[in-house]
mmCIF file of C-alpha atoms in Angstrom:
data_model
loop_
_atom_site.group_PDB
_atom_site.id
_atom_site.type_symbol
_atom_site.label_atom_id
_atom_site.label_comp_id
_atom_site.label_asym_id
_atom_site.label_seq_id
_atom_site.Cartn_x
_atom_site.Cartn_y
_atom_site.Cartn_z
ATOM 1 C CA MET A 1 5.374 -23.736 3.188
ATOM 2 C CA THR A 2 3.319 -21.274 1.164
ATOM 3 C CA ARG A 3 3.102 -17.723 2.602
ATOM 4 C CA LEU A 4 0.125 -15.498 1.954
ATOM 5 C CA TRP A 5 0.361 -11.734 2.290
ATOM 6 C CA TRP A 6 -3.105 -10.211 2.402
ATOM 7 C CA VAL A 7 -3.255 -6.463 1.588
ATOM 8 C CA ARG A 8 -6.522 -4.606 2.203
ATOM 9 C CA HIS A 9 -7.302 -2.196 -0.628
ATOM 10 C CA GLY A 10 -6.889 1.519 -0.248
ATOM 11 C CA PRO A 11 -9.639 3.645 1.401
ATOM 12 C CA THR A 12 -12.776 4.369 -0.404
ATOM 13 C CA HIS A 13 -14.115 7.077 2.010
ATOM 14 C CA GLU A 14 -17.500 5.620 1.577
ATOM 15 C CA LYS A 15 -19.959 6.114 4.496
ATOM 16 C CA ALA A 16 -22.135 3.205 3.461
ATOM 17 C CA PHE A 17 -21.996 -0.546 2.942
ATOM 18 C CA VAL A 18 -19.704 -1.354 0.113
ATOM 19 C CA GLY A 19 -19.725 -4.962 -1.113
ATOM 20 C CA TRP A 20 -19.898 -5.673 -4.835
ATOM 21 C CA ARG A 21 -20.446 -2.039 -5.797
ATOM 22 C CA ASP A 22 -17.417 -1.040 -7.766
ATOM 23 C CA VAL A 23 -16.051 2.064 -6.122
ATOM 24 C CA PRO A 24 -12.482 3.359 -6.559
ATOM 25 C CA ALA A 25 -9.774 3.415 -3.855
ATOM 26 C CA ASP A 26 -7.907 6.563 -2.786
ATOM 27 C CA LEU A 27 -4.260 5.671 -3.593
ATOM 28 C CA SER A 28 -2.872 9.129 -2.950
ATOM 29 C CA ASP A 29 -0.722 8.118 0.050
ATOM 30 C CA HIS A 30 2.276 7.246 -2.040
ATOM 31 C CA ALA A 31 4.573 7.011 0.999
ATOM 32 C CA LEU A 32 2.405 4.334 2.624
ATOM 33 C CA ILE A 33 2.004 2.472 -0.644
ATOM 34 C CA ASN A 34 5.792 2.451 -1.226
ATOM 35 C CA ARG A 35 6.318 1.138 2.363
ATOM 36 C CA VAL A 36 3.769 -1.635 1.790
ATOM 37 C CA ALA A 37 5.437 -2.535 -1.570
ATOM 38 C CA ASP A 38 8.859 -2.475 0.118
ATOM 39 C CA HIS A 39 7.714 -4.735 2.884
ATOM 40 C CA LEU A 40 6.285 -7.456 0.651
ATOM 41 C CA PRO A 41 8.555 -10.170 -0.772
ATOM 42 C CA GLU A 42 10.125 -9.150 -4.033
ATOM 43 C CA THR A 43 9.574 -12.560 -5.677
ATOM 44 C CA ALA A 44 5.945 -12.991 -4.736
ATOM 45 C CA ILE A 45 3.128 -13.332 -7.226
ATOM 46 C CA VAL A 46 0.246 -10.844 -7.006
ATOM 47 C CA ILE A 47 -3.478 -11.542 -7.400
ATOM 48 C CA SER A 48 -6.433 -9.314 -6.642
ATOM 49 C CA SER A 49 -10.158 -9.179 -6.353
ATOM 50 C CA ASP A 50 -11.684 -7.970 -9.620
ATOM 51 C CA LEU A 51 -13.272 -4.963 -7.905
ATOM 52 C CA ILE A 52 -11.490 -1.778 -8.949
ATOM 53 C CA ARG A 53 -10.540 -0.665 -5.459
ATOM 54 C CA ALA A 54 -8.510 -3.866 -4.894
ATOM 55 C CA SER A 55 -7.297 -4.308 -8.465
ATOM 56 C CA ALA A 56 -5.851 -0.730 -8.546
ATOM 57 C CA THR A 57 -4.221 -1.259 -5.139
ATOM 58 C CA ALA A 58 -2.616 -4.399 -6.467
ATOM 59 C CA ASP A 59 -1.257 -2.427 -9.416
ATOM 60 C CA ALA A 60 0.096 0.242 -7.086
ATOM 61 C CA ILE A 61 2.068 -2.263 -4.990
ATOM 62 C CA MET A 62 3.088 -4.806 -7.664
ATOM 63 C CA ARG A 63 6.340 -3.366 -8.901
ATOM 64 C CA ASN A 64 8.266 -6.091 -10.937
ATOM 65 C CA ARG A 65 6.346 -8.929 -9.389
ATOM 66 C CA THR A 66 4.354 -11.373 -11.566
ATOM 67 C CA ARG A 67 0.643 -10.280 -11.721
ATOM 68 C CA LEU A 68 -2.000 -12.914 -12.070
ATOM 69 C CA PRO A 69 -5.392 -12.026 -13.566
ATOM 70 C CA ASP A 70 -7.950 -10.531 -11.091
ATOM 71 C CA HIS A 71 -10.230 -13.091 -9.514
ATOM 72 C CA PRO A 72 -13.959 -12.572 -8.829
ATOM 73 C CA GLY A 73 -13.730 -15.169 -6.043
ATOM 74 C CA LEU A 74 -11.729 -12.678 -3.946
ATOM 75 C CA ARG A 75 -14.566 -10.095 -3.930
ATOM 76 C CA GLU A 76 -15.942 -8.593 -0.737
ATOM 77 C CA PHE A 77 -19.208 -9.842 0.726
ATOM 78 C CA ASP A 78 -22.215 -9.342 -1.474
ATOM 79 C CA PHE A 79 -24.305 -7.180 0.845
ATOM 80 C CA GLY A 80 -27.329 -7.429 -1.534
ATOM 81 C CA ALA A 81 -30.048 -4.896 -0.605
ATOM 82 C CA TRP A 82 -27.781 -3.277 1.985
ATOM 83 C CA ASP A 83 -25.017 -2.299 -0.478
ATOM 84 C CA GLY A 84 -24.958 1.527 -0.702
ATOM 85 C CA LEU A 85 -26.990 2.032 2.420
ATOM 86 C CA HIS A 86 -25.659 3.801 5.502
ATOM 87 C CA PHE A 87 -25.435 1.613 8.580
ATOM 88 C CA THR A 88 -28.327 3.557 10.228
ATOM 89 C CA GLN A 89 -30.465 2.874 7.176
ATOM 90 C CA VAL A 90 -29.665 -0.813 7.261
ATOM 91 C CA ALA A 91 -30.597 -0.848 11.056
ATOM 92 C CA GLU A 92 -33.907 0.852 10.316
ATOM 93 C CA ARG A 93 -34.728 -1.443 7.372
ATOM 94 C CA ASP A 94 -33.751 -4.703 9.091
ATOM 95 C CA PRO A 95 -33.343 -4.059 12.774
ATOM 96 C CA ASP A 96 -33.073 -7.678 14.022
ATOM 97 C CA LEU A 97 -31.212 -9.106 11.044
ATOM 98 C CA SER A 98 -28.706 -6.243 10.856
ATOM 99 C CA ARG A 99 -27.635 -6.847 14.489
ATOM 100 C CA ARG A 100 -27.614 -10.655 14.218
ATOM 101 C CA PHE A 101 -25.652 -10.565 10.959
ATOM 102 C CA TRP A 102 -22.627 -9.214 12.913
ATOM 103 C CA GLU A 103 -23.220 -10.970 16.212
ATOM 104 C CA GLU A 104 -23.932 -14.403 14.796
ATOM 105 C CA PRO A 105 -21.833 -14.611 11.608
ATOM 106 C CA GLY A 106 -22.411 -17.933 9.834
ATOM 107 C CA ASP A 107 -25.383 -18.682 7.628
ATOM 108 C CA LEU A 108 -27.261 -15.371 8.050
ATOM 109 C CA THR A 109 -27.370 -13.254 4.858
ATOM 110 C CA ALA A 110 -28.165 -9.720 4.110
ATOM 111 C CA PRO A 111 -31.267 -9.647 1.901
ATOM 112 C CA ASP A 112 -30.269 -10.971 -1.529
ATOM 113 C CA GLY A 113 -26.655 -11.193 -0.227
ATOM 114 C CA GLU A 114 -24.115 -13.705 0.963
ATOM 115 C CA SER A 115 -23.433 -15.253 4.339
ATOM 116 C CA TRP A 116 -20.145 -15.426 6.192
ATOM 117 C CA ASN A 117 -20.030 -19.207 5.489
ATOM 118 C CA ALA A 118 -20.672 -18.693 1.764
ATOM 119 C CA VAL A 119 -17.954 -16.085 1.486
ATOM 120 C CA ALA A 120 -15.488 -18.249 3.410
ATOM 121 C CA LYS A 121 -16.236 -21.243 1.191
ATOM 122 C CA ARG A 122 -15.790 -19.097 -1.945
ATOM 123 C CA VAL A 123 -12.518 -17.561 -0.782
ATOM 124 C CA ASN A 124 -11.180 -20.839 0.610
ATOM 125 C CA ALA A 125 -11.623 -22.416 -2.819
ATOM 126 C CA VAL A 126 -9.558 -19.644 -4.533
ATOM 127 C CA VAL A 127 -6.877 -19.801 -1.811
ATOM 128 C CA ASP A 128 -6.587 -23.607 -1.940
ATOM 129 C CA ASP A 129 -6.216 -23.512 -5.734
ATOM 130 C CA LEU A 130 -3.566 -20.815 -5.525
ATOM 131 C CA CYS A 131 -1.683 -22.734 -2.833
ATOM 132 C CA GLN A 132 -1.767 -25.890 -4.902
ATOM 133 C CA ARG A 133 -0.577 -24.136 -8.052
ATOM 134 C CA HIS A 134 2.055 -22.061 -6.329
ATOM 135 C CA ASN A 135 3.090 -24.357 -3.522
ATOM 136 C CA GLY A 136 6.082 -23.062 -1.559
ATOM 137 C CA GLN A 137 5.824 -19.559 -3.020
ATOM 138 C CA ASP A 138 4.899 -16.132 -1.566
ATOM 139 C CA ILE A 139 1.509 -14.978 -2.725
ATOM 140 C CA ILE A 140 0.255 -11.330 -2.305
ATOM 141 C CA LEU A 141 -3.553 -11.121 -2.342
ATOM 142 C CA THR A 142 -5.156 -7.714 -2.509
ATOM 143 C CA ALA A 143 -8.675 -7.935 -1.242
ATOM 144 C CA HIS A 144 -11.319 -6.691 1.171
ATOM 145 C CA ILE A 145 -11.825 -6.628 4.876
ATOM 146 C CA GLY A 146 -14.469 -9.330 4.993
ATOM 147 C CA VAL A 147 -12.355 -11.637 2.748
ATOM 148 C CA ILE A 148 -9.279 -11.168 4.960
ATOM 149 C CA MET A 149 -11.293 -11.863 8.078
ATOM 150 C CA THR A 150 -12.589 -15.152 6.657
ATOM 151 C CA GLN A 151 -8.926 -16.137 6.256
ATOM 152 C CA ILE A 152 -7.977 -14.964 9.670
ATOM 153 C CA GLN A 153 -10.613 -17.355 10.966
ATOM 154 C CA ARG A 154 -9.212 -20.155 8.836
ATOM 155 C CA ALA A 155 -5.544 -19.657 9.728
ATOM 156 C CA SER A 156 -6.141 -19.027 13.471
ATOM 157 C CA GLY A 157 -8.869 -21.719 14.068
ATOM 158 C CA SER A 158 -11.016 -19.104 15.681
ATOM 159 C CA THR A 159 -14.754 -18.539 15.371
ATOM 160 C CA ALA A 160 -16.136 -16.134 12.725
ATOM 161 C CA TYR A 161 -17.143 -13.768 15.579
ATOM 162 C CA GLN A 162 -13.577 -13.776 16.958
ATOM 163 C CA ALA A 163 -12.105 -13.175 13.552
ATOM 164 C CA MET A 164 -14.364 -10.217 13.056
ATOM 165 C CA GLY A 165 -12.816 -8.648 16.161
ATOM 166 C CA HIS A 166 -9.508 -8.088 14.386
ATOM 167 C CA GLN A 167 -8.670 -4.631 13.077
ATOM 168 C CA VAL A 168 -7.845 -4.678 9.344
ATOM 169 C CA ASP A 169 -6.968 -1.183 8.155
ATOM 170 C CA ASN A 170 -6.824 -0.062 4.576
ATOM 171 C CA LEU A 171 -3.441 -0.811 3.076
ATOM 172 C CA SER A 172 -2.496 -3.036 6.009
ATOM 173 C CA ILE A 173 -0.780 -6.414 5.607
ATOM 174 C CA THR A 174 -2.035 -9.649 7.211
ATOM 175 C CA GLN A 175 0.321 -12.619 6.834
ATOM 176 C CA MET A 176 -0.362 -16.267 7.215
ATOM 177 C CA SER A 177 1.147 -19.510 5.954
ATOM 178 C CA VAL A 178 0.162 -23.051 5.185
ATOM 179 C CA GLY A 179 2.339 -26.171 5.027
ATOM 180 C CA PRO A 180 2.349 -29.791 6.140
ATOM 181 C CA GLN A 181 1.456 -28.882 9.682
ATOM 182 C CA GLY A 182 -1.607 -26.840 8.562
ATOM 183 C CA TRP A 183 -2.396 -23.159 8.839
ATOM 184 C CA GLU A 184 -0.518 -20.600 10.967
ATOM 185 C CA LEU A 185 -1.507 -16.949 11.434
ATOM 186 C CA GLY A 186 1.235 -14.404 11.486
ATOM 187 C CA VAL A 187 1.032 -10.641 11.887
ATOM 188 C CA VAL A 188 -2.424 -9.048 11.418
ATOM 189 C CA ASN A 189 -3.041 -5.429 10.388
ATOM 190 C CA HIS A 190 0.651 -4.414 9.920
ATOM 191 C CA LEU A 191 1.147 -0.915 8.581
ATOM 192 C CA PRO A 192 4.780 -0.562 7.614
#
């Protein structure tokens, strides 16, 4: 069985959509970062999205673990024209689409952005490759809320809309595993 330990990056304090914009994380809560690092398996390998908020978080929790190169396939949703806009601005710009994007996740995209299904396919490919290359190991993946939610959907067999109902706080741990019997969702949004 391969166990995956998803860690959401540290907070950005942004009040707008943040997808592929490369904004830093606030990693000043050293006590929480140490608790997260302590909770994770010591022999796990660590991989991260290549966006700085996730990469810096992975560096902060890695300790003596083996660090794989950052992977662009673990990036957050590309919110296209919405990236950098406040939620009210998005609602004013695209009133129907902005509502349906969250209520009907699937093939809908933000203008010039990615859909839920496209992100899930992208992330699934990275995860499948990691699980094949590191079968039977613990893997820590530092990434983004949308990425983690696509994997909650996968591991739980839920709908995308149901997966989006999960709380995934900054610096929380979501654990899942895959083996001969398939996927199993463990704890979601654990803050040690």
